[in-house]
């Protein structure tokens, strides 16, 4: 090949490489005029993604020299972020999705010097700020989880909202009997085992924390918890199964079926995210979805909301564009933008002074006297237990293991992961 | 005469030198492939072995060296034997079915039949679909609610079955789906083998009065051995490291019931924050596949005959 031709051929890939390098969202480029920020969020609902993209467009109009490369990898989020954590190469901006302190604490920049910090919602502040005053992330919203239910059906059948687990099971039995088994009193999309994990995690709080006589916070935190106290929860799950109160395909049903089945009036209770009510409304405006706090396990205890950190925006402390990243967070914290995103996720905003319209507003109002408890696993369990919740729950429903074996597996994994995190020693485990 | 021989010898040694010089210049050609294999296979593998001696969680910047603890755990963990059993089922089960069905298809399509090209294309078509997509397609067939299988069962007046949710059934469904998808490759390899067998053998056998079955047993099968060897090794390796179909069909569930070693490794690393143990499972899987593949290769190579 002649040198001239060879140079031309070589020029093409070299130019492409150079252009790619310039357009790399994760690196600061030599040109201080133009900056591209990489943003990774766990948001999946279309309305939420659209709301964020709308804010991004407005931000780019206001700051033409900054562009945002937004990514919404859904299920692949955690995998890709973990890989990037291992190489200490996190995106400029990313979602800590409930793990701001425990998992991402060493990787996030301190945001305490930002204006919005003084508007922190009182329930969010302790979750995203430590005793030294470090602020880990900006809360896009706050979780307020309980059980979603078919309000239309419960009203038609004259069922009072349950406040204890026993009352909840009675309510489901009524649904089963009054509808000739056509309806799933409890509908679980176990094709995603994390949906089963979610149920067990949410019930762990009323089981082991909120009741005074059955409060094991101290033991859970110091590693001395007797896991036989957990067995009541898998036993309750099996009772629900044996009484034909959960869908037959609880292990294989897909979350994508949930809204459609609720719209067809075929579900009594289910566990779902904020967008669920709105999705059902779009399919059938005659079905009203309600939300209620987790019923109490023990007589005399109160129901409880499970909540705290849901979607956030943190800045990587390794980012070469930290100033620009904080500029975007500040923009996102403006009341109009914060409202837009909170409404997109159908959840309350994470900062004060933002009046977000919410599908479930009347239900949150109705249960406003109920305390919000943090997610059980985030406070009392070491990282990595979420998958154990999911697999033991699936195995239990498949009847591959007994409720006692569920507790044994939970105990073994709890100690192994604590040891890995240097929270446990061999003696405690044995 | 001796001069001539000497001259010939010196010419030959010059040629040899020339050849070896030419060959040495070709060694440079190995560098790109060797670099790629070193970077993307050898280094990660050695790195994986190193990680298996630690308690690394998969993302922290540091970890503790714990010696053989992960290996002790590996052999005392009941889940190890569950996933090894499943992996062997996927590997050996898929291989057996693909060998058998692939051979039947090849024998059928080696004859003069109508729509031969169309049939061959239809059988091979699933190969070009992503295994992940293939899994999702079959979910629509086996799904409890709205699945085609249950529609037929209910139409016949029986109760619907939850096949994908049944831990004793769903590993077999994975084997069947994997076989359905890749039987086309086995068929093509067999066809190539069949078309390489001279017709003279069959004509001679006809004259000797050999039956069709005797011809198959004494001529076709021995001469097809090289194709069988390739098929066994390819299908075994593919089946033993099965991942995508499991993810989309059952997600390894219910619980861990249909996990293979590949999916279990993925779960340990990405879900359980247990990268050290995931690497240990990976080491076991590598040596298991290596041993089984080598045994199969040596066994079938010995069975091969010269045409």
XYZ file of C-alpha atoms in Angstrom:
737
model
C 0.000 0.000 0.000
C 1.340 3.424 -0.849
C 2.206 5.651 2.079
C -0.324 8.310 1.101
C -3.189 5.853 0.852
C -2.044 4.170 4.065
C -2.107 7.512 5.890
C -5.635 8.191 4.684
C -6.838 4.786 5.817
C -5.150 5.254 9.187
C -6.547 8.758 9.570
C -10.137 7.509 9.725
C -9.866 5.252 12.819
C -7.488 7.671 14.521
C -9.940 10.534 14.074
C -12.732 8.329 15.399
C -10.660 7.387 18.444
C -9.879 11.031 19.144
C -13.511 12.066 18.725
C -14.657 9.245 20.978
C -12.157 10.285 23.620
C -13.405 13.852 23.425
C -16.999 12.748 23.769
C -16.363 10.445 26.696
C -18.846 11.365 29.369
C -16.770 10.109 32.246
C -13.627 12.048 31.612
C -12.897 15.664 31.849
C -11.817 16.809 28.502
C -9.024 19.199 27.969
C -11.452 21.869 26.834
C -12.700 23.691 29.940
C -15.422 25.352 27.856
C -17.398 22.182 27.265
C -18.058 19.499 29.826
C -20.045 16.280 29.562
C -21.375 14.832 32.786
C -22.293 11.181 33.009
C -25.478 10.502 34.972
C -26.746 7.066 36.012
C -30.156 6.652 37.642
C -32.214 3.639 38.714
C -35.463 5.203 37.502
C -37.455 2.955 35.208
C -40.985 4.414 35.011
C -41.500 6.329 31.781
C -43.010 9.350 33.541
C -40.045 9.597 35.914
C -37.479 9.246 33.125
C -39.313 11.865 31.053
C -39.380 14.256 34.026
C -35.618 13.933 34.536
C -34.931 14.348 30.821
C -37.081 17.476 30.790
C -35.029 18.941 33.635
C -31.817 17.974 31.810
C -32.984 19.802 28.659
C -33.711 22.948 30.678
C -30.335 22.692 32.419
C -28.489 22.356 29.107
C -30.341 25.407 27.798
C -29.262 27.394 30.839
C -25.684 26.079 30.822
C -24.842 25.473 27.153
C -21.252 24.463 27.941
C -22.433 21.479 30.039
C -24.163 18.480 28.542
C -25.561 15.548 30.473
C -25.181 11.996 29.240
C -28.085 10.343 31.067
C -28.329 6.566 31.464
C -31.222 4.554 32.880
C -29.924 0.950 32.848
C -32.855 -0.504 34.866
C -31.935 -4.009 36.094
C -28.346 -3.642 34.907
C -27.772 -0.578 37.109
C -26.330 -2.297 40.164
C -24.137 -4.647 38.150
C -22.564 -1.862 36.125
C -22.109 0.433 39.121
C -20.478 -2.363 41.148
C -18.005 -3.017 38.356
C -17.233 0.700 38.190
C -16.823 0.866 41.963
C -14.259 -1.924 41.768
C -12.212 0.161 39.335
C -12.965 3.385 41.269
C -14.446 4.885 38.130
C -17.976 5.927 39.071
C -20.097 8.237 36.900
C -20.020 11.971 37.732
C -23.577 11.703 39.061
C -25.330 8.555 40.197
C -28.203 7.179 42.254
C -27.405 5.651 45.652
C -30.858 3.946 45.734
C -30.961 3.343 49.483
C -27.255 2.779 50.074
C -25.857 6.310 50.271
C -23.895 5.666 53.462
C -23.405 1.920 53.703
C -22.298 1.058 50.188
C -21.401 4.289 48.450
C -20.225 6.345 51.428
C -16.542 6.259 50.467
C -17.256 7.172 46.856
C -19.551 10.199 47.150
C -18.583 13.851 47.436
C -19.750 15.890 50.441
C -22.655 18.129 49.401
C -23.031 19.911 52.775
C -22.076 23.311 51.316
C -25.097 23.343 48.976
C -28.112 25.592 49.476
C -30.826 22.928 49.341
C -29.377 21.174 52.433
C -31.241 23.555 54.750
C -34.511 22.292 53.202
C -33.834 18.638 53.997
C -37.031 16.766 54.904
C -36.701 15.766 58.580
C -37.169 12.062 57.823
C -34.538 12.133 55.054
C -31.851 14.130 56.831
C -30.570 11.377 59.158
C -30.449 8.969 56.228
C -28.340 11.186 53.979
C -26.307 13.186 56.490
C -23.867 11.831 59.102
C -22.900 13.103 62.543
C -19.853 14.875 61.069
C -22.175 16.869 58.847
C -21.274 15.156 55.587
C -24.197 15.140 53.128
C -24.079 12.072 50.898
C -26.709 12.725 48.225
C -29.634 14.855 47.098
C -32.979 13.029 47.593
C -35.086 13.103 44.423
C -37.994 11.685 46.464
C -38.644 9.547 49.531
C -39.998 6.042 49.797
C -43.237 5.415 51.648
C -43.831 1.707 51.220
C -46.623 -0.456 52.500
C -49.122 -2.691 50.765
C -51.034 -1.647 47.648
C -54.635 -2.794 47.605
C -57.703 -2.770 45.400
C -59.686 -0.043 47.225
C -62.673 -0.541 44.928
C -62.881 -4.256 45.729
C -62.405 -3.834 49.480
C -65.175 -1.242 49.549
C -67.536 -3.471 47.535
C -66.896 -6.421 49.850
C -67.175 -4.283 52.970
C -63.700 -5.140 54.198
C -62.150 -2.813 56.784
C -58.520 -1.978 56.284
C -56.435 -4.452 58.306
C -54.066 -3.152 60.972
C -52.579 -6.479 62.047
C -51.279 -9.463 60.079
C -54.120 -11.630 61.401
C -56.694 -9.089 60.198
C -54.871 -8.923 56.845
C -55.097 -12.711 56.436
C -58.814 -12.567 57.395
C -59.376 -9.852 54.780
C -57.685 -12.023 52.156
C -59.789 -15.033 53.165
C -62.913 -12.915 52.657
C -61.726 -11.941 49.180
C -60.977 -15.602 48.360
C -64.391 -16.804 49.557
C -66.476 -13.926 48.151
C -64.946 -14.178 44.677
C -64.980 -17.998 44.301
C -61.184 -18.102 43.966
C -61.290 -15.972 40.812
C -59.208 -13.271 42.437
C -55.685 -13.537 43.886
C -56.064 -12.078 47.398
C -52.277 -11.549 47.403
C -50.551 -11.328 44.040
C -46.766 -11.868 43.891
C -44.700 -11.511 40.683
C -42.039 -14.042 41.719
C -40.506 -14.236 38.255
C -38.498 -11.413 39.770
C -37.380 -13.045 43.063
C -36.629 -9.583 44.441
C -40.381 -9.002 44.591
C -40.505 -11.823 47.172
C -37.472 -10.358 48.931
C -39.271 -7.013 49.131
C -42.227 -8.569 50.974
C -40.025 -10.350 53.505
C -37.924 -7.232 54.053
C -40.971 -5.031 54.632
C -42.496 -7.511 57.082
C -39.231 -7.871 59.019
C -39.801 -4.426 60.561
C -43.136 -5.189 62.296
C -41.787 -8.652 63.164
C -38.520 -7.631 64.815
C -38.445 -3.877 65.431
C -41.649 -1.953 66.103
C -43.202 -4.046 68.882
C -41.730 -3.268 72.314
C -41.841 -6.893 73.511
C -40.321 -8.145 70.277
C -37.691 -5.537 69.617
C -34.359 -7.048 68.569
C -32.595 -3.956 67.250
C -29.661 -4.283 69.619
C -29.095 -7.989 68.945
C -29.366 -7.484 65.189
C -26.775 -4.738 65.286
C -24.287 -6.488 67.565
C -24.559 -9.882 65.863
C -26.157 -11.807 68.752
C -29.659 -12.077 67.229
C -31.289 -15.496 67.572
C -32.631 -16.164 64.087
C -35.284 -18.585 65.317
C -37.229 -15.403 66.099
C -37.448 -14.816 62.341
C -39.197 -18.141 61.624
C -42.656 -16.676 62.288
C -42.384 -14.672 59.051
C -41.724 -17.615 56.670
C -44.362 -19.578 58.608
C -46.856 -16.772 57.921
C -45.911 -16.819 54.221
C -46.566 -20.566 54.131
C -49.888 -20.087 55.919
C -50.880 -17.618 53.176
C -49.844 -20.133 50.531
C -51.560 -23.123 52.160
C -54.791 -21.158 52.509
C -54.729 -20.454 48.731
C -54.391 -16.743 49.349
C -51.531 -16.134 46.915
C -51.520 -16.563 43.152
C -50.733 -20.118 41.995
C -47.994 -18.751 39.732
C -46.395 -16.705 42.506
C -42.977 -18.037 41.458
C -43.289 -17.326 37.754
C -45.684 -14.391 37.359
C -44.062 -11.322 35.859
C -44.263 -7.798 37.323
C -45.397 -6.575 33.891
C -48.724 -8.425 34.402
C -49.535 -6.670 37.678
C -51.208 -3.468 36.470
C -53.292 -5.324 33.898
C -54.559 -7.881 36.429
C -55.409 -5.146 38.950
C -57.227 -3.221 36.205
C -59.219 -6.398 35.513
C -60.195 -6.510 39.207
C -58.271 -9.785 39.708
C -55.951 -8.698 42.549
C -56.758 -7.874 46.161
C -53.376 -6.936 47.651
C -49.929 -6.617 46.110
C -46.570 -4.942 46.662
C -45.642 -2.409 43.992
C -43.853 0.865 43.341
C -45.315 4.346 43.188
C -46.272 4.307 39.515
C -48.605 1.331 39.977
C -51.793 3.275 40.804
C -51.358 5.567 37.845
C -50.682 2.612 35.497
C -53.894 0.912 36.666
C -55.853 4.153 36.264
C -54.719 4.423 32.635
C -55.982 0.895 31.970
C -59.212 1.163 33.966
C -60.210 4.440 35.651
C -62.915 2.602 37.645
C -60.369 0.728 39.764
C -58.925 2.774 42.602
C -55.603 1.576 44.027
C -54.968 2.384 47.676
C -51.873 2.096 49.811
C -51.700 1.158 53.486
C -48.875 0.776 55.993
C -47.469 -2.624 56.937
C -49.824 -4.345 59.387
C -48.497 -5.119 62.874
C -47.377 -8.646 63.683
C -48.295 -8.491 67.342
C -51.457 -7.349 69.173
C -51.020 -3.892 70.640
C -48.454 -2.771 68.071
C -49.168 -0.098 65.437
C -48.863 -0.497 61.657
C -45.769 1.119 60.115
C -44.715 2.675 56.847
C -41.429 1.437 55.459
C -39.530 4.260 53.919
C -36.542 6.435 53.553
C -34.117 6.810 50.721
C -35.430 5.769 47.278
C -34.003 7.732 44.347
C -31.120 10.125 44.930
C -28.437 11.986 43.069
C -24.894 11.817 44.434
C -21.696 13.232 42.948
C -18.637 11.029 42.664
C -15.770 12.306 44.824
C -13.488 11.093 42.060
C -15.211 13.199 39.406
C -13.051 15.601 37.461
C -16.149 17.723 36.884
C -17.303 17.989 40.487
C -18.207 21.684 40.263
C -20.396 21.117 37.211
C -21.945 18.039 38.842
C -22.912 20.085 41.902
C -24.276 22.771 39.603
C -26.645 20.191 38.130
C -27.706 18.958 41.582
C -28.406 22.570 42.601
C -30.514 22.956 39.452
C -32.361 19.719 40.223
C -33.091 21.017 43.750
C -34.999 24.046 42.487
C -38.596 23.600 43.738
C -40.143 23.345 40.265
C -37.652 20.740 39.115
C -37.792 18.774 42.373
C -41.603 18.740 42.119
C -41.491 17.576 38.500
C -39.270 14.594 39.341
C -41.103 13.684 42.577
C -44.411 13.691 40.692
C -42.833 11.618 37.923
C -41.989 8.934 40.465
C -45.381 9.295 42.238
C -43.601 9.745 45.555
C -43.300 12.595 48.049
C -40.390 14.986 47.484
C -37.233 14.572 49.567
C -36.883 18.261 50.462
C -39.271 20.732 52.064
C -41.013 23.498 50.158
C -41.935 21.249 47.241
C -45.655 20.690 46.867
C -45.789 17.535 44.760
C -49.160 16.275 43.572
C -49.435 12.561 44.329
C -51.827 9.750 43.324
C -51.724 8.401 46.882
C -51.951 11.766 48.658
C -55.284 10.920 50.348
C -53.896 7.643 51.698
C -50.700 9.232 53.018
C -52.949 11.827 54.653
C -55.199 9.132 56.133
C -52.208 7.332 57.684
C -50.211 10.469 58.473
C -50.110 9.563 62.185
C -48.143 6.405 61.405
C -44.356 6.394 61.859
C -42.042 5.810 58.914
C -39.512 3.067 59.642
C -36.321 2.659 57.616
C -35.903 -0.385 55.370
C -34.970 -3.274 57.631
C -32.050 -4.650 55.620
C -30.401 -1.247 55.225
C -30.166 -0.726 58.975
C -29.865 -4.164 60.552
C -28.392 -6.448 57.901
C -25.039 -6.445 56.120
C -24.934 -5.689 52.375
C -25.637 -8.744 50.218
C -28.586 -10.014 52.309
C -31.184 -8.774 49.837
C -30.498 -11.678 47.505
C -30.707 -14.103 50.438
C -34.166 -12.738 51.256
C -35.163 -13.294 47.641
C -33.802 -16.822 47.176
C -34.936 -18.150 50.545
C -38.396 -16.683 49.907
C -38.564 -18.326 46.475
C -37.322 -21.645 47.825
C -39.887 -21.451 50.614
C -42.821 -20.844 48.251
C -41.510 -23.658 46.030
C -41.515 -25.804 49.207
C -37.864 -26.688 48.636
C -37.049 -25.582 52.180
C -38.960 -25.276 55.466
C -39.518 -22.047 57.442
C -36.878 -23.233 59.942
C -34.363 -23.741 57.125
C -35.101 -20.222 55.876
C -34.009 -18.890 59.277
C -30.912 -21.115 59.283
C -29.823 -19.864 55.852
C -30.517 -16.265 56.831
C -28.431 -16.734 59.979
C -25.489 -18.305 58.144
C -25.401 -15.608 55.452
C -25.922 -12.815 58.001
C -22.799 -13.900 59.905
C -20.747 -14.557 56.766
C -21.464 -11.103 55.379
C -20.848 -9.460 58.750
C -17.466 -11.184 58.912
C -16.695 -9.973 55.396
C -17.481 -6.443 56.539
C -15.424 -6.993 59.705
C -18.573 -6.535 61.839
C -18.604 -10.082 63.192
C -15.970 -12.357 64.612
C -15.733 -16.140 64.415
C -16.909 -16.625 67.983
C -20.125 -14.712 67.432
C -20.822 -16.735 64.345
C -20.369 -19.954 66.183
C 26.701 -40.018 -7.812
C 27.899 -38.938 -4.392
C 28.487 -35.433 -5.756
C 24.944 -35.371 -6.941
C 23.728 -36.512 -3.558
C 25.863 -33.902 -1.804
C 24.561 -31.220 -4.154
C 21.022 -32.343 -3.482
C 21.690 -32.336 0.262
C 23.135 -28.821 0.238
C 20.187 -27.599 -1.873
C 17.799 -29.210 0.593
C 19.521 -27.685 3.640
C 19.424 -24.252 1.937
C 15.710 -24.782 1.340
C 15.263 -25.844 4.963
C 17.109 -22.726 6.140
C 14.965 -20.615 3.803
C 11.798 -22.247 5.092
C 12.791 -21.832 8.704
C 13.708 -18.206 8.017
C 10.323 -17.702 6.365
C 8.598 -19.438 9.259
C 10.351 -17.307 11.863
C 9.131 -14.192 10.107
C 5.595 -15.608 10.399
C 5.878 -15.832 14.188
C 5.120 -12.105 14.392
C 1.678 -12.988 13.170
C 0.997 -14.740 16.455
C 1.440 -11.528 18.468
C -2.055 -9.948 18.024
C -3.858 -13.198 18.857
C -1.480 -14.031 21.705
C -1.885 -10.511 23.140
C -5.675 -10.715 22.926
C -5.791 -14.180 24.535
C -3.364 -13.107 27.270
C -5.283 -9.925 28.027
C -8.812 -11.244 27.856
C -8.487 -14.907 28.860
C -5.226 -15.815 30.595
C -4.877 -12.700 32.767
C -8.534 -12.672 33.972
C -8.297 -16.402 34.695
C -5.121 -16.012 36.776
C -6.671 -12.966 38.448
C -9.763 -15.054 39.214
C -7.616 -17.735 40.874
C -5.991 -15.021 42.981
C -9.410 -13.592 43.999
C -10.552 -17.081 45.054
C -8.077 -16.920 47.955
C -9.617 -13.686 49.281
C -12.909 -12.530 50.789
C -13.304 -9.695 48.250
C -16.892 -8.401 48.034
C -16.616 -7.428 44.386
C -16.324 -3.665 44.618
C -14.212 -2.577 47.606
C -10.707 -1.358 47.003
C -9.259 -3.870 49.479
C -9.799 -7.473 50.581
C -8.335 -10.023 53.010
C -6.244 -13.025 52.027
C -8.021 -16.028 53.574
C -6.086 -18.923 52.042
C -8.116 -22.012 51.282
C -11.224 -20.990 53.247
C -13.318 -20.461 50.108
C -12.311 -23.919 48.834
C -13.298 -25.516 52.167
C -16.602 -23.690 51.913
C -17.019 -24.827 48.305
C -16.906 -28.504 49.212
C -19.147 -28.170 52.271
C -21.800 -26.022 50.589
C -24.902 -28.052 49.614
C -25.621 -25.465 46.904
C -22.355 -26.410 45.177
C -23.642 -29.917 44.550
C -27.027 -28.637 43.415
C -25.462 -26.355 40.799
C -22.912 -29.007 39.747
C -25.756 -31.500 39.293
C -27.756 -28.976 37.248
C -24.692 -28.043 35.194
C -24.022 -31.693 34.367
C -27.694 -32.135 33.462
C -27.571 -29.130 31.122
C -24.266 -30.264 29.604
C -24.764 -34.014 29.263
C -28.550 -33.861 28.703
C -28.315 -31.256 25.944
C -25.377 -33.082 24.334
C -27.187 -36.421 24.263
C -30.377 -34.919 22.804
C -28.561 -32.764 20.269
C -26.421 -35.712 19.128
C -29.412 -37.976 18.709
C -31.925 -35.555 17.196
C -29.253 -33.829 15.102
C -28.214 -37.158 13.619
C -31.810 -38.102 12.808
C -32.349 -34.757 11.081
C -29.075 -35.129 9.165
C -29.912 -38.663 8.010
C -33.340 -37.438 6.861
C -31.960 -34.437 5.012
C -29.145 -36.458 3.424
C -31.753 -38.222 1.309
C -33.649 -36.871 -1.659
C -36.791 -35.422 -0.101
C -39.068 -32.547 -1.047
C -38.455 -29.116 0.509
C -35.027 -30.255 1.712
C -33.496 -26.751 1.714
C -36.538 -25.228 3.437
C -36.579 -27.921 6.156
C -32.840 -27.480 6.755
C -33.323 -23.710 7.080
C -36.231 -24.070 9.522
C -34.232 -26.443 11.743
C -31.179 -24.159 11.698
C -33.115 -20.893 12.131
C -33.275 -20.876 15.991
C -29.451 -20.859 16.094
C -29.361 -17.265 14.844
C -31.648 -15.988 17.621
C -30.066 -14.732 20.835
C -30.419 -17.398 23.567
C -31.790 -14.732 25.890
C -34.595 -13.923 23.428
C -35.164 -17.632 22.881
C -35.742 -18.067 26.607
C -38.286 -15.255 26.692
C -40.100 -16.732 23.673
C -40.464 -20.054 25.486
C -41.677 -18.276 28.638
C -44.758 -17.344 26.606
C -45.210 -21.027 25.829
C -44.791 -22.367 29.369
C -46.244 -19.430 31.360
C -48.901 -20.361 33.886
C -51.166 -17.446 32.965
C -51.719 -16.964 29.254
C -49.094 -19.531 28.216
C -49.791 -21.521 25.043
C -49.210 -24.862 26.775
C -51.814 -24.175 29.454
C -54.276 -22.860 26.868
C -54.099 -26.260 25.170
C -54.242 -28.163 28.471
C -57.313 -26.198 29.619
C -58.944 -26.618 26.197
C -58.572 -30.375 26.726
C -60.358 -29.966 30.070
C -57.385 -30.400 32.451
C -56.032 -28.094 35.150
C -53.231 -25.744 34.095
C -49.663 -26.633 35.136
C -47.005 -24.315 36.536
C -44.068 -25.959 34.752
C -41.567 -23.110 35.136
C -42.333 -22.827 38.849
C -41.784 -26.532 39.508
C -38.181 -27.130 40.663
C -38.207 -30.768 39.553
C -39.423 -29.951 36.034
C -37.884 -26.646 35.039
C -34.242 -27.848 34.664
C -35.517 -30.284 32.034
C -37.364 -27.481 30.251
C -34.052 -25.603 30.080
C -32.410 -28.696 28.514
C -35.201 -28.965 25.931
C -35.094 -25.286 24.987
C -31.295 -25.367 24.663
C -31.553 -28.506 22.508
C -34.259 -26.980 20.323
C -32.113 -23.929 19.742
C -28.788 -25.567 18.906
C -29.728 -28.885 17.310
C -29.304 -27.157 13.930
C -25.550 -26.848 14.453
C -25.237 -30.579 15.186
C -27.299 -31.327 12.099
C -25.072 -29.218 9.823
C -21.888 -30.842 11.164
C -23.372 -34.308 10.647
C -24.514 -33.394 7.137
C -21.003 -32.305 6.253
C -19.722 -35.621 7.630
C -22.328 -37.667 5.777
C -21.573 -35.979 2.485
C -17.908 -36.858 2.913
C -18.599 -40.614 3.004
C -18.002 -42.243 -0.382
C -21.003 -43.964 -1.968
C -18.706 -46.862 -2.962
C -18.943 -48.301 0.560
C -22.734 -48.439 0.396
C -22.702 -49.946 -3.113
C -20.295 -52.647 -1.975
C -22.419 -53.294 1.107
C -25.545 -53.566 -1.065
C -23.826 -56.174 -3.235
C -22.880 -58.091 -0.067
C -26.543 -57.973 1.015
C -26.131 -55.733 4.090
C -29.368 -54.293 5.520
C -29.887 -50.533 5.948
C -29.295 -50.834 9.707
C -26.103 -52.859 9.163
C -24.872 -50.233 6.706
C -25.568 -47.499 9.252
C -23.826 -49.419 12.034
C -20.800 -50.624 10.049
C -20.249 -47.753 7.612
C -22.059 -44.525 8.564
C -21.407 -44.497 12.304
C -17.669 -45.307 12.230
C -17.015 -42.816 9.423
C -19.102 -40.163 11.191
C -16.944 -40.388 14.336
C -14.988 -37.167 13.597
C -18.327 -35.281 13.323
C -19.561 -36.921 16.532
C -16.351 -35.890 18.309
C -16.765 -32.256 17.248
C -20.438 -32.290 18.219
C -19.821 -33.863 21.612
C -17.093 -31.388 22.542
C -18.969 -28.316 21.228
C -22.283 -29.276 22.829
C -20.688 -30.299 26.120
C -18.825 -27.023 26.494
C -21.910 -25.030 25.437
C -24.210 -26.924 27.784
C -21.847 -26.853 30.745
C -21.479 -23.092 30.593
C -25.156 -22.417 29.850
C -26.263 -18.997 31.101
C -28.602 -16.887 28.942
C -31.465 -19.355 28.551
C -31.532 -19.995 32.292
C -31.640 -16.271 33.051
C -34.572 -15.621 30.748
C -36.540 -18.825 31.404
C -36.327 -19.228 35.172
C -33.778 -16.732 36.483
C -32.148 -19.722 38.194
C -35.227 -20.130 40.370
C -37.401 -20.926 42.122
C -34.822 -20.094 44.751
C -31.695 -21.766 43.413
C -33.428 -24.801 41.900
C -32.332 -24.300 38.285
C -29.048 -22.447 38.800
C -26.098 -23.583 36.746
C -22.527 -22.879 37.800
C -22.481 -19.850 35.464
C -25.641 -18.276 36.849
C -24.643 -19.129 40.422
C -21.293 -17.408 39.906
C -23.098 -14.338 38.573
C -25.465 -14.346 41.561
C -22.614 -14.661 44.049
C -20.647 -11.825 42.486
C -23.335 -9.301 41.634
C -26.062 -10.082 44.153
C -24.412 -11.557 47.237
C -21.286 -9.354 47.284
C -19.298 -12.576 47.475
C -16.743 -12.220 44.675
C -14.133 -14.440 46.381
C -16.520 -17.377 46.503
C -17.764 -16.628 42.979
C -14.156 -16.902 41.748
C -13.790 -20.229 43.601
C -16.907 -21.551 41.848
C -15.390 -20.290 38.581
C -12.170 -22.220 39.175
C -14.156 -25.397 39.892
C -16.246 -24.844 36.752
C -13.174 -24.301 34.559
C -11.483 -27.504 35.673
C -14.726 -29.465 35.523
C -15.399 -28.419 31.914
C -11.740 -29.033 31.013
C -11.747 -32.535 32.481
C -15.081 -33.605 30.976
C -14.251 -32.167 27.551
C -10.803 -33.803 27.457
C -12.166 -37.208 28.506
C -14.875 -36.981 25.822
C -12.357 -35.819 23.215
C -9.879 -38.631 23.926
C -12.641 -41.275 24.055
C -14.233 -40.308 20.751
C -10.876 -39.707 19.011
C -9.988 -43.323 19.747
C -13.195 -44.466 18.107
C -12.398 -42.644 14.870
C -11.358 -44.703 11.832
C -9.562 -43.750 8.628
C -11.838 -43.561 5.592
